[in-house]
Short mmCIF file of C-alpha atoms in Angstrom, two decimals:
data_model
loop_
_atom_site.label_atom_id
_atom_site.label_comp_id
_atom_site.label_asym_id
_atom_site.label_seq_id
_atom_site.Cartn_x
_atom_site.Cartn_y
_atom_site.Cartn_z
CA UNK A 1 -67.67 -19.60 43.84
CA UNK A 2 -67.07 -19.74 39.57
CA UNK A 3 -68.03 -23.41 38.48
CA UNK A 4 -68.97 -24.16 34.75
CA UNK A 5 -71.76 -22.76 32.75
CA UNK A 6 -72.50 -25.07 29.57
CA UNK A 7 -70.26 -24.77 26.75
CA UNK A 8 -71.04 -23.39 23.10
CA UNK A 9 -68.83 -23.62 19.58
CA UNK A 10 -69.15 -19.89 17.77
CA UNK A 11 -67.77 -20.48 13.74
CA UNK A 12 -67.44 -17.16 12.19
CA UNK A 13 -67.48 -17.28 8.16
CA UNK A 14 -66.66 -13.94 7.20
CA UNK A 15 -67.42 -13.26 3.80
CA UNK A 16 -70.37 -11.96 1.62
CA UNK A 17 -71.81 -11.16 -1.76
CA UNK A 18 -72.59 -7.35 -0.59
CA UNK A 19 -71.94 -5.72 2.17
CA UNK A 20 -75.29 -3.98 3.85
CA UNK A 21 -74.85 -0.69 4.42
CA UNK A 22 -76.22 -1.09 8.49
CA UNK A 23 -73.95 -3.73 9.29
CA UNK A 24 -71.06 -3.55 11.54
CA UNK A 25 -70.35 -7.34 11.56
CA UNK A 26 -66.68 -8.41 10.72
CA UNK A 27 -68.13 -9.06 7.08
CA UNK A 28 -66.25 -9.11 3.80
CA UNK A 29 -67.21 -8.50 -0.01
CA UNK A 30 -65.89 -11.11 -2.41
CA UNK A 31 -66.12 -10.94 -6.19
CA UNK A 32 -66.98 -14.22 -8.43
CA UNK A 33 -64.94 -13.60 -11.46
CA UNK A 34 -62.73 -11.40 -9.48
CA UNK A 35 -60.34 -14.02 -7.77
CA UNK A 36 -62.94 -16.13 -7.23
CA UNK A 37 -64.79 -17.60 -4.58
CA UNK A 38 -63.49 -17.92 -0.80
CA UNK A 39 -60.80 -20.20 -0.49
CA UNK A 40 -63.36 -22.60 1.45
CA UNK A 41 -61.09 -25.42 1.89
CA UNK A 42 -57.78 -23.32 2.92
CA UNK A 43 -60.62 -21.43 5.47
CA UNK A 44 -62.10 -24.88 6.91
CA UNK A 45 -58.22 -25.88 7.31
CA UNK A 46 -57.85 -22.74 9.40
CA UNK A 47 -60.61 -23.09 11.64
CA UNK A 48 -59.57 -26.40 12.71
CA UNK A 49 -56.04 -25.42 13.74
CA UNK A 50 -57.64 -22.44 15.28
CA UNK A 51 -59.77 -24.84 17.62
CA UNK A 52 -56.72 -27.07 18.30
CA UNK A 53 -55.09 -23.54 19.59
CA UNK A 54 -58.13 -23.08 22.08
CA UNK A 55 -58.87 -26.58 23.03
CA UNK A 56 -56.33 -26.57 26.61
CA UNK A 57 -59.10 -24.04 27.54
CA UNK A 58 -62.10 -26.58 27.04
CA UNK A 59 -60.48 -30.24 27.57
CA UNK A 60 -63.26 -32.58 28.95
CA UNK A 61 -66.45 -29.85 28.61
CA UNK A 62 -69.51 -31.38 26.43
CA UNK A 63 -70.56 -28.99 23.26
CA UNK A 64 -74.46 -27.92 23.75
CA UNK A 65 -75.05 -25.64 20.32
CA UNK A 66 -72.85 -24.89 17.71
CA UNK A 67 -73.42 -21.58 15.58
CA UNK A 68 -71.95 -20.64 12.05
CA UNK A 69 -72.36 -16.87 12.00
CA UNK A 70 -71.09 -14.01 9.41
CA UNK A 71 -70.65 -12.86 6.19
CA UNK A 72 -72.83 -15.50 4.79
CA UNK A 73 -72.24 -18.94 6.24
CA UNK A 74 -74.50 -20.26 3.33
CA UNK A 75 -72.12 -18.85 0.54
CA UNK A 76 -70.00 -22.46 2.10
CA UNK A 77 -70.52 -25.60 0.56
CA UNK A 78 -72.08 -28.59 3.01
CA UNK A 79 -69.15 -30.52 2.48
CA UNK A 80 -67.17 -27.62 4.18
CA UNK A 81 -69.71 -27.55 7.06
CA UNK A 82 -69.80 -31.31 7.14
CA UNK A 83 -65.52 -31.10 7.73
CA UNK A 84 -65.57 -28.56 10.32
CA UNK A 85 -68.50 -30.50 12.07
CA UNK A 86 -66.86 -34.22 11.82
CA UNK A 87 -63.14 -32.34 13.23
CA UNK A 88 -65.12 -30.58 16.03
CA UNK A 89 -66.85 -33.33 16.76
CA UNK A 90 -63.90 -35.42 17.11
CA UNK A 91 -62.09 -33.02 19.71
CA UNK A 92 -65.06 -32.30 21.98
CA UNK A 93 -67.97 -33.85 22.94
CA UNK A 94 -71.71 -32.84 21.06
CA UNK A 95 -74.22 -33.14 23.45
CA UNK A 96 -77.10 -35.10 22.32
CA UNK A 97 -79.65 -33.21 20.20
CA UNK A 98 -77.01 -30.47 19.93
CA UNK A 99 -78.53 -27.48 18.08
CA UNK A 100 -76.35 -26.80 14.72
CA UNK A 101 -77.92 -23.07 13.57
CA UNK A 102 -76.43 -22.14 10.03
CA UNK A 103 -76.97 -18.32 9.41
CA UNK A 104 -78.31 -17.93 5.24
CA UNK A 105 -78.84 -15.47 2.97
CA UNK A 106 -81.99 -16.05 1.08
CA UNK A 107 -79.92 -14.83 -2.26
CA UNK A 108 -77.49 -17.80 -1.94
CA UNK A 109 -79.90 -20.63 -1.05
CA UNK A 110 -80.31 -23.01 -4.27
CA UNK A 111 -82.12 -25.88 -4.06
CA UNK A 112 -80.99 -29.31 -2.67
CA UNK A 113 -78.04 -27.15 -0.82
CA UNK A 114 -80.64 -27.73 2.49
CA UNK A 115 -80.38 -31.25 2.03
CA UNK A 116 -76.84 -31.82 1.95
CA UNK A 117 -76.50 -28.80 5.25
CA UNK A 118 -78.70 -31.40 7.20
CA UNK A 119 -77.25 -34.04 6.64
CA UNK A 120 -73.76 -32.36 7.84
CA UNK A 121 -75.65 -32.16 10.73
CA UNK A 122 -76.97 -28.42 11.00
CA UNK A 123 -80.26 -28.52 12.59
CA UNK A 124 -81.32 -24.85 12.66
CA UNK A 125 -81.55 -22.61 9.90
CA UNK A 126 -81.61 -18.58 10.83
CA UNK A 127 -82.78 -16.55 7.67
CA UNK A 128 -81.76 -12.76 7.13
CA UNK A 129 -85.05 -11.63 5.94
CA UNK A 130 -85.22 -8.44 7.11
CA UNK A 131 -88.71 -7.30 5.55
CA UNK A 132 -90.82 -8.93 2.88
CA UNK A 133 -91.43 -5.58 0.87
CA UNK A 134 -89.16 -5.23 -2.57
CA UNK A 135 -88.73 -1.45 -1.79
CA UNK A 136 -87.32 -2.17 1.77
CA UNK A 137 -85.00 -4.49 1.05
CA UNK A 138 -82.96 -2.47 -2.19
CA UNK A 139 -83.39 0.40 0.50
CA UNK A 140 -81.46 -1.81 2.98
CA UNK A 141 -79.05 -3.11 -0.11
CA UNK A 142 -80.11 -7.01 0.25
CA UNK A 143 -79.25 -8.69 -2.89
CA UNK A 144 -82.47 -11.04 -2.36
CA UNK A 145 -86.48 -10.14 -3.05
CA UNK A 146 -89.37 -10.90 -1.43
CA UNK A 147 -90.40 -14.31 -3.59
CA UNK A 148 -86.60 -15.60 -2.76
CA UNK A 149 -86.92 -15.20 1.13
CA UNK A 150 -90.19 -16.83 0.66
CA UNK A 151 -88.84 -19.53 -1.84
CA UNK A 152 -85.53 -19.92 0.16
CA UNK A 153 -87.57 -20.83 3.60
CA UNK A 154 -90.13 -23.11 1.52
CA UNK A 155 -86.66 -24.92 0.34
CA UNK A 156 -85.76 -25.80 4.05
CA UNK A 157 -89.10 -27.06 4.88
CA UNK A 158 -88.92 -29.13 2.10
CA UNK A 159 -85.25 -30.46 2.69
CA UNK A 160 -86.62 -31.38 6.19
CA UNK A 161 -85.53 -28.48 8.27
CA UNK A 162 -88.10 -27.03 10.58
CA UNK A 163 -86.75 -25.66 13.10
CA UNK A 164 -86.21 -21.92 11.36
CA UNK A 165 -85.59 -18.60 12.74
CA UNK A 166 -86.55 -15.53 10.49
CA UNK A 167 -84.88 -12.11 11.18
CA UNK A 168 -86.91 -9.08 10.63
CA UNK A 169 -85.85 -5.36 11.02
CA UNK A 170 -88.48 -2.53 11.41
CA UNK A 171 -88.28 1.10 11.39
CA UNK A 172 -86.84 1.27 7.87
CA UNK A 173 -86.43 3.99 5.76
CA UNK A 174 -89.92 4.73 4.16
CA UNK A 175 -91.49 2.14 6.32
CA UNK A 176 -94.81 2.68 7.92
CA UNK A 177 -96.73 0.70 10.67
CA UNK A 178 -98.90 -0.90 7.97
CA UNK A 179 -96.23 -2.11 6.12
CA UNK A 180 -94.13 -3.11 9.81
CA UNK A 181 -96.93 -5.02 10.63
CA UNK A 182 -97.58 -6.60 7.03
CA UNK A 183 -94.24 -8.17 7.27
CA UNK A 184 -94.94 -10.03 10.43
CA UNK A 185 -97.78 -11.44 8.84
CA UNK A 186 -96.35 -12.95 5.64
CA UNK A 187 -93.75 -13.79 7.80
CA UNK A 188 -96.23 -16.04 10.18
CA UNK A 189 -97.81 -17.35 6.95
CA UNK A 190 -94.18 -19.42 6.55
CA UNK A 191 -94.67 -20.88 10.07
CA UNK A 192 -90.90 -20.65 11.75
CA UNK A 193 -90.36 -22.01 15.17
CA UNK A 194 -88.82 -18.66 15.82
CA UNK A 195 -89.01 -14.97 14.44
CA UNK A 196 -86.14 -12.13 15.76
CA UNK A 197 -87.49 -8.38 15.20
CA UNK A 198 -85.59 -5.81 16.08
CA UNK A 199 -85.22 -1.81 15.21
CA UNK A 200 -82.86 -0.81 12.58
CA UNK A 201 -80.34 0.87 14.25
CA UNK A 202 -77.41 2.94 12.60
CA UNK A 203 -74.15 1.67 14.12
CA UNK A 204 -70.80 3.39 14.15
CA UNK A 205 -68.89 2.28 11.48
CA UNK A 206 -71.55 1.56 8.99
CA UNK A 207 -72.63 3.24 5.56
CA UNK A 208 -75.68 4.22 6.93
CA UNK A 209 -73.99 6.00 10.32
CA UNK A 210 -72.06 8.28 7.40
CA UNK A 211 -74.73 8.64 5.15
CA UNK A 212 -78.08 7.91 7.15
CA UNK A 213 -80.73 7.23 4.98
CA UNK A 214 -83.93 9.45 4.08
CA UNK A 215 -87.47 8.99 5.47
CA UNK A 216 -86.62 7.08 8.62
CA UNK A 217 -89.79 6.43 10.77
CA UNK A 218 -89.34 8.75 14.52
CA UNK A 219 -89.32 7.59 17.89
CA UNK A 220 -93.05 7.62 18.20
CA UNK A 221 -93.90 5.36 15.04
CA UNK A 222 -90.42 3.03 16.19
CA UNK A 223 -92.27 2.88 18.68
CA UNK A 224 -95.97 1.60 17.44
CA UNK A 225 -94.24 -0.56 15.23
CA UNK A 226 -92.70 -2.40 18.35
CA UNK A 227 -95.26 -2.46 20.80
CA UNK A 228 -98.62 -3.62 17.85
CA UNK A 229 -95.21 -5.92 16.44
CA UNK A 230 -95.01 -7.38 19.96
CA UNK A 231 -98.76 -7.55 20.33
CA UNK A 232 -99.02 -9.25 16.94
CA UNK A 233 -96.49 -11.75 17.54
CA UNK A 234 -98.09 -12.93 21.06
CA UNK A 235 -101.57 -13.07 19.04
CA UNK A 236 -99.80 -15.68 16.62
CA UNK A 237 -97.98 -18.09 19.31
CA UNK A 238 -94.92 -16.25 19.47
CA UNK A 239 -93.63 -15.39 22.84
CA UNK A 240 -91.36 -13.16 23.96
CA UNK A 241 -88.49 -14.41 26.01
CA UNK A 242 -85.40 -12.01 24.96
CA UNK A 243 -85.85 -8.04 24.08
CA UNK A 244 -85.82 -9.07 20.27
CA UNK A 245 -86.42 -12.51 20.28
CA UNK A 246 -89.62 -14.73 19.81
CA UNK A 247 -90.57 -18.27 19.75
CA UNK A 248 -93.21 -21.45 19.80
CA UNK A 249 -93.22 -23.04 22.71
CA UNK A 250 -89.55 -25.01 22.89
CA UNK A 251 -87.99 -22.89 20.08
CA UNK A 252 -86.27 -20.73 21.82
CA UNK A 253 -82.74 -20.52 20.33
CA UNK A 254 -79.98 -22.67 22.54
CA UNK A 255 -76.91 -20.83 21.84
CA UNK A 256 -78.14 -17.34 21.72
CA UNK A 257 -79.66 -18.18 25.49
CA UNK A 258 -76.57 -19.42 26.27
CA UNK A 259 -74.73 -16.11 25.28
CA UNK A 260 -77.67 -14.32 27.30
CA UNK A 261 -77.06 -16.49 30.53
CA UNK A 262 -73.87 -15.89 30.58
CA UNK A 263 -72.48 -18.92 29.68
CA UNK A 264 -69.31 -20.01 28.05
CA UNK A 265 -67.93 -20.70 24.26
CA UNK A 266 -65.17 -20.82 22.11
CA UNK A 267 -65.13 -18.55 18.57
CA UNK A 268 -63.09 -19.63 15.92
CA UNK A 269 -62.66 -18.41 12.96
CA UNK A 270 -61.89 -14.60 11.60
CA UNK A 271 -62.79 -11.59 14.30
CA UNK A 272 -64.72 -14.46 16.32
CA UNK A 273 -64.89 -13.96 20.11
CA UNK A 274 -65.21 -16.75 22.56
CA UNK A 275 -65.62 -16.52 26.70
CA UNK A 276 -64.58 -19.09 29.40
CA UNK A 277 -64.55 -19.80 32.99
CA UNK A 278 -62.09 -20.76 34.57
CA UNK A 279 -62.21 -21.49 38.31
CA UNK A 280 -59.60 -21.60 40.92
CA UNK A 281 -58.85 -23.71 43.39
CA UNK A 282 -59.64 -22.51 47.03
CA UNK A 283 -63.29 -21.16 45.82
CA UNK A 284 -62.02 -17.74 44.93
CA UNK A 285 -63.64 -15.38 41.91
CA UNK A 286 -61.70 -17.16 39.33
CA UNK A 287 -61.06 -16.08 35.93
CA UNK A 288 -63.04 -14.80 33.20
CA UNK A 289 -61.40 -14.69 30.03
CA UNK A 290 -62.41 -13.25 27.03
CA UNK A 291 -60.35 -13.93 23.51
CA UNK A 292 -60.46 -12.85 20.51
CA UNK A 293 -58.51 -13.85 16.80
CA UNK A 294 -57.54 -11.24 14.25
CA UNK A 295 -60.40 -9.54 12.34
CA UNK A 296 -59.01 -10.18 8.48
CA UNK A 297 -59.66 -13.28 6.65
CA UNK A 298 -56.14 -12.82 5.12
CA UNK A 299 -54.15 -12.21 8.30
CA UNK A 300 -55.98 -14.78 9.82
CA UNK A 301 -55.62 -17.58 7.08
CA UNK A 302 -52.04 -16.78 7.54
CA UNK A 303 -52.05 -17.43 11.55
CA UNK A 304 -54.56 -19.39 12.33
CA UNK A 305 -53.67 -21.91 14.84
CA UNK A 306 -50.46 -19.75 16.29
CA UNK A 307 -50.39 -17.66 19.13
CA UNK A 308 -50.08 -14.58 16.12
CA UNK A 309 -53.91 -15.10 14.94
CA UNK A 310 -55.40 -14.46 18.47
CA UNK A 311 -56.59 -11.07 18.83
CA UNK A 312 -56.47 -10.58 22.49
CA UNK A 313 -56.74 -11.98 25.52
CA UNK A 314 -58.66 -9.76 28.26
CA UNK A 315 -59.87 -11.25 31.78
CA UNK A 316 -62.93 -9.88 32.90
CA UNK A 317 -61.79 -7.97 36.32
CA UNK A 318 -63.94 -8.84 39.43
CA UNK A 319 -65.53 -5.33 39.76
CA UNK A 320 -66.73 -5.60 36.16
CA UNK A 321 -68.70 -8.76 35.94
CA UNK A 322 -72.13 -7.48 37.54
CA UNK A 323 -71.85 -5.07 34.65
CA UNK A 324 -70.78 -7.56 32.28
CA UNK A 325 -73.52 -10.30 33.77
CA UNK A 326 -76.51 -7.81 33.42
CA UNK A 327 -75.31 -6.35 29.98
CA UNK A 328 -77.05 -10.05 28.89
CA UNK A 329 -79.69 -11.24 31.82
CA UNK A 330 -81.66 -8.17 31.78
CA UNK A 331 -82.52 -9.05 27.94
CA UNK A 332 -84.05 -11.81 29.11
CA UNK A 333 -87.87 -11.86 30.47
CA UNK A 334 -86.88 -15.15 32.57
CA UNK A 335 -84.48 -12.39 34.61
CA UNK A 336 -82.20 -14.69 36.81
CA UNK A 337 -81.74 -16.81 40.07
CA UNK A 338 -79.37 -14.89 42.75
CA UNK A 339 -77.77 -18.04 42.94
CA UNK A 340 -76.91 -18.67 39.08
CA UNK A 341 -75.50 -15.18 39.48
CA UNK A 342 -72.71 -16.34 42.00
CA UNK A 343 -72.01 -19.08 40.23
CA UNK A 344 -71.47 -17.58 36.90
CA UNK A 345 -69.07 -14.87 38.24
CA UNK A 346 -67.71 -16.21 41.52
CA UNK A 347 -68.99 -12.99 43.69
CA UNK A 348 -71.35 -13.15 46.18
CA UNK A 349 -74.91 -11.69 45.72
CA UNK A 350 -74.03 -8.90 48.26
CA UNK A 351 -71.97 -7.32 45.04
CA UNK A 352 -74.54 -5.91 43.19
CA UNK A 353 -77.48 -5.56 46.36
CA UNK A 354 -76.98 -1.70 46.03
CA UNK A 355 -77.89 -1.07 42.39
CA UNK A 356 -80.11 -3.79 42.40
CA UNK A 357 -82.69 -1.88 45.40
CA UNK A 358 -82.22 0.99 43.11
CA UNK A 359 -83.64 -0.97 40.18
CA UNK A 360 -86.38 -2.30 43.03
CA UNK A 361 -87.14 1.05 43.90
CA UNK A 362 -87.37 2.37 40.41
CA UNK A 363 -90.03 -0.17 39.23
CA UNK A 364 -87.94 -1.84 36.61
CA UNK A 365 -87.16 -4.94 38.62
CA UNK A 366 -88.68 -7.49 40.91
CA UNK A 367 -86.98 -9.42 43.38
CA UNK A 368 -88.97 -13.07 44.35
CA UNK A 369 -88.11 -16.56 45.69
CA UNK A 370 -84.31 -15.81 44.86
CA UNK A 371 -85.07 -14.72 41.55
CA UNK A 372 -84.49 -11.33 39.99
CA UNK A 373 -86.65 -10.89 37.03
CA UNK A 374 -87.43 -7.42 34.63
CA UNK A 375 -90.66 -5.72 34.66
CA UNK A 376 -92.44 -4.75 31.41
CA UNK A 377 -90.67 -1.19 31.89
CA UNK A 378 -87.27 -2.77 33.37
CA UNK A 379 -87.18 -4.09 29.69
CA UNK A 380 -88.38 -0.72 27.78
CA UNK A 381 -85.47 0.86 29.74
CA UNK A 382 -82.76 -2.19 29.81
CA UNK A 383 -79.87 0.15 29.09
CA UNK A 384 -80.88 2.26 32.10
CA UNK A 385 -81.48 -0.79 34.01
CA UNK A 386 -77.74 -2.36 33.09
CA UNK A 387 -75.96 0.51 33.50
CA UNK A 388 -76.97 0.83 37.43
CA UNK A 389 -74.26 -2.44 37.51
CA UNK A 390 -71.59 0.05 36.21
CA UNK A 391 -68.10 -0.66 37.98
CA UNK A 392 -67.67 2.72 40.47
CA UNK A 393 -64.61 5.07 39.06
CA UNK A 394 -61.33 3.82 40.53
CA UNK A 395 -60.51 7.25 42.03
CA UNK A 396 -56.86 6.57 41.68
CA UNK A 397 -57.17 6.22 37.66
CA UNK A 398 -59.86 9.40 38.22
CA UNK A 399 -57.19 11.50 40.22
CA UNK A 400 -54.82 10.78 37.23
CA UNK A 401 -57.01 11.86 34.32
CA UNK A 402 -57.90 15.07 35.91
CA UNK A 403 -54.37 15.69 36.42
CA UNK A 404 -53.85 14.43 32.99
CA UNK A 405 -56.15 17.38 31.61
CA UNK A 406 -55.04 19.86 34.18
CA UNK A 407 -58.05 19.62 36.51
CA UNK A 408 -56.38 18.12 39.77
CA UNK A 409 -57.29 20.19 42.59
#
């Protein structure tokens, strides 16, 4: 039977100074001098109507983390954080303590700007370092050095923030292990509660996907870099409890663990996706909806709070929601209970029992107490792990596409 997962508040803020030539976030370029800055005040405006258009889908739920994701949430004023937060606040319930994580860009952070974000009420700071060598980062077109990521993080600490995440990337173009592994450390030398590290990856869409850079490290040294990375990270008090994700002991990031367990949230703001339950009466699967608001700041501006700014609306069928549920568990080294996995998609365990004694048999996950957790290979080989949960071809939509393309029998 579907019953409620905890709640989280996604804020997407969708513009930049330059865009990176990896990413494939809904990210825009604006020009000071060239129009101007955002329209911050207009955009705040928006994002409030646009959470008065979702609220009938969240009346009476309690808010556990709230996350302002890009673009470059720190390009925004506090005062525009502090509006958002007070309006939010004043339609749904913050749990106490409720983590407040404001993505930055170490080239926008100026100092005193930390203050005024905490005392909006952001509690959690996630920097985009990416690497700590000055070669790396004009590789990967950051418009920040070394000394500012440094200088940016000592700013939070001083404002009173310590509970900071630091991304890095490794396998960069011209990177070697030495240098993989020298980032790490001057990134433990800052002491954050949390460090992400993750491969560089060249997604569809992206500069780098047209044009892929020269001098990118093989599988083999990828590799090294992520296994002595891992090892390095464990030797410093970091522990791994997501594929790219590391933390001291009660750091671990709310609202991204939230995503991974399969929980619920609302995303407002441009190209922002949110996820809720919705359970029926009579103990049936339920719904699972998944919505989305258009992807342009302009278009959006111009909608937001009408039925015209959301994206889509798709319900998550069923027969797709073992796929959907391991797509994010299997990150996780916790794994899951059998009985969180009924709850959070409304089918009984006996839905995924066949792919998951394949996974059994294959040695990449363990099955114990009522608790399905991955091995150290189950997580090397995640993607072949998830995709055993893969919905079976409806033959009827199979039987048309051959005839489709001229194969029917």
């Amino acid at each position: 039977m579907l019953s409620l997962p905890p709640l989280s508040l996604y804020v997407h803020l969708p513009w930049c100074v330059r865009k990176c030539p990896y990413c494939d976030f809904n990210s825009h370029e604006y020009r000071d001098g060239a129009g101007g800055p955002p329209p911050f005040a207009a955009y705040v405006d928006a994002l409030i109507a646009d959470l008065d258009l979702d609220l009938p889908l969240a009346w009476g739920r309690t808010v556990h983390s709230v996350f302002f994701g890009g673009g470059t949430p720190s390009l925004f004023p506090a005062a525009a954080i502090d509006r958002f937060l007070q309006a939010a606040s004043a339609r749904l319930r913050f749990a106490p303590g409720c983590e407040i994580t404001l993505e930055t860009n170490p080239g926008t952070a100026e100092h005193g700007r930390f203050g005024d974000y905490l005392h909006a009420g952001v509690n959690r700071v996630s920097f985009g370092i990416q690497s700590f060598d000055d070669g790396c980062l004009q590789r990967l077109g950051r418009i920040h050095d070394s000394a500012q990521a440094e200088a940016a993080v000592k700013l939070a600490q001083d404002a009173g923030l310590d509970n900071l995440n630091l991304d890095l990337m490794y396998a960069l173009p011209g990177q070697t292990l030495a240098m993989a592994l020298h980032d790490l450390e001057r990134a433990f030398a800052l002491a954050p509660a949390h460090i992400s590290h993750y491969q560089l990856t060249l997604e569809p869409n992206t500069v780098f996907a047209a044009r892929p850079p020269e001098h990118l490290p093989d599988e083999d040294l990828a590799w090294d870099m992520q296994e002595q990375g891992q090892a390095a990270l464990a030797a410093a008090g970091y522990a791994q409890y997501e594929i790219s994700a590391y933390a001291r002991p009660g750091r671990q990031c709310a609202h991204n663990l939230n995503y991974w367990r399969f929980g619920d949230y609302l995303g407002v703001g441009a190209g922002a996706h949110g996820k809720l339950s919705l359970p029926a009466e009579g103990g049936d699967a339920g719904r699972l909806l998944r919505r989305w608001k258009l992807k342009h700041p302009v278009a959006y501006l111009a909608q937001a709070g009408t039925a015209a700014a959301i994206g889509g609306d798709e319900d998550i069928a069923p027969a797709q929601r073992p796929f959907e549920y391991m797509l994010n568990l299997l990150r996780l080294r916790e794994g899951f209970a059998l009985a969180a996995f009924e709850a959070r998609t409304g089918l009984p365990r006996e839905a995924i029992a066949a792919p998951l004694a394949q996974a059994v048999d294959a040695g990449w996950l363990v099955v114990e107490d009522g608790r399905v957790r991955p091995t150290e290979s189950g997580l090397r080989f995640a993607n072949d792990v998830i995709a055993l949960f893969l919905p079976a071809p409806d033959p009827a939509v199979a039987a048309q596409a051959a005839a489709a393309h001229g194969d029917a029998p």
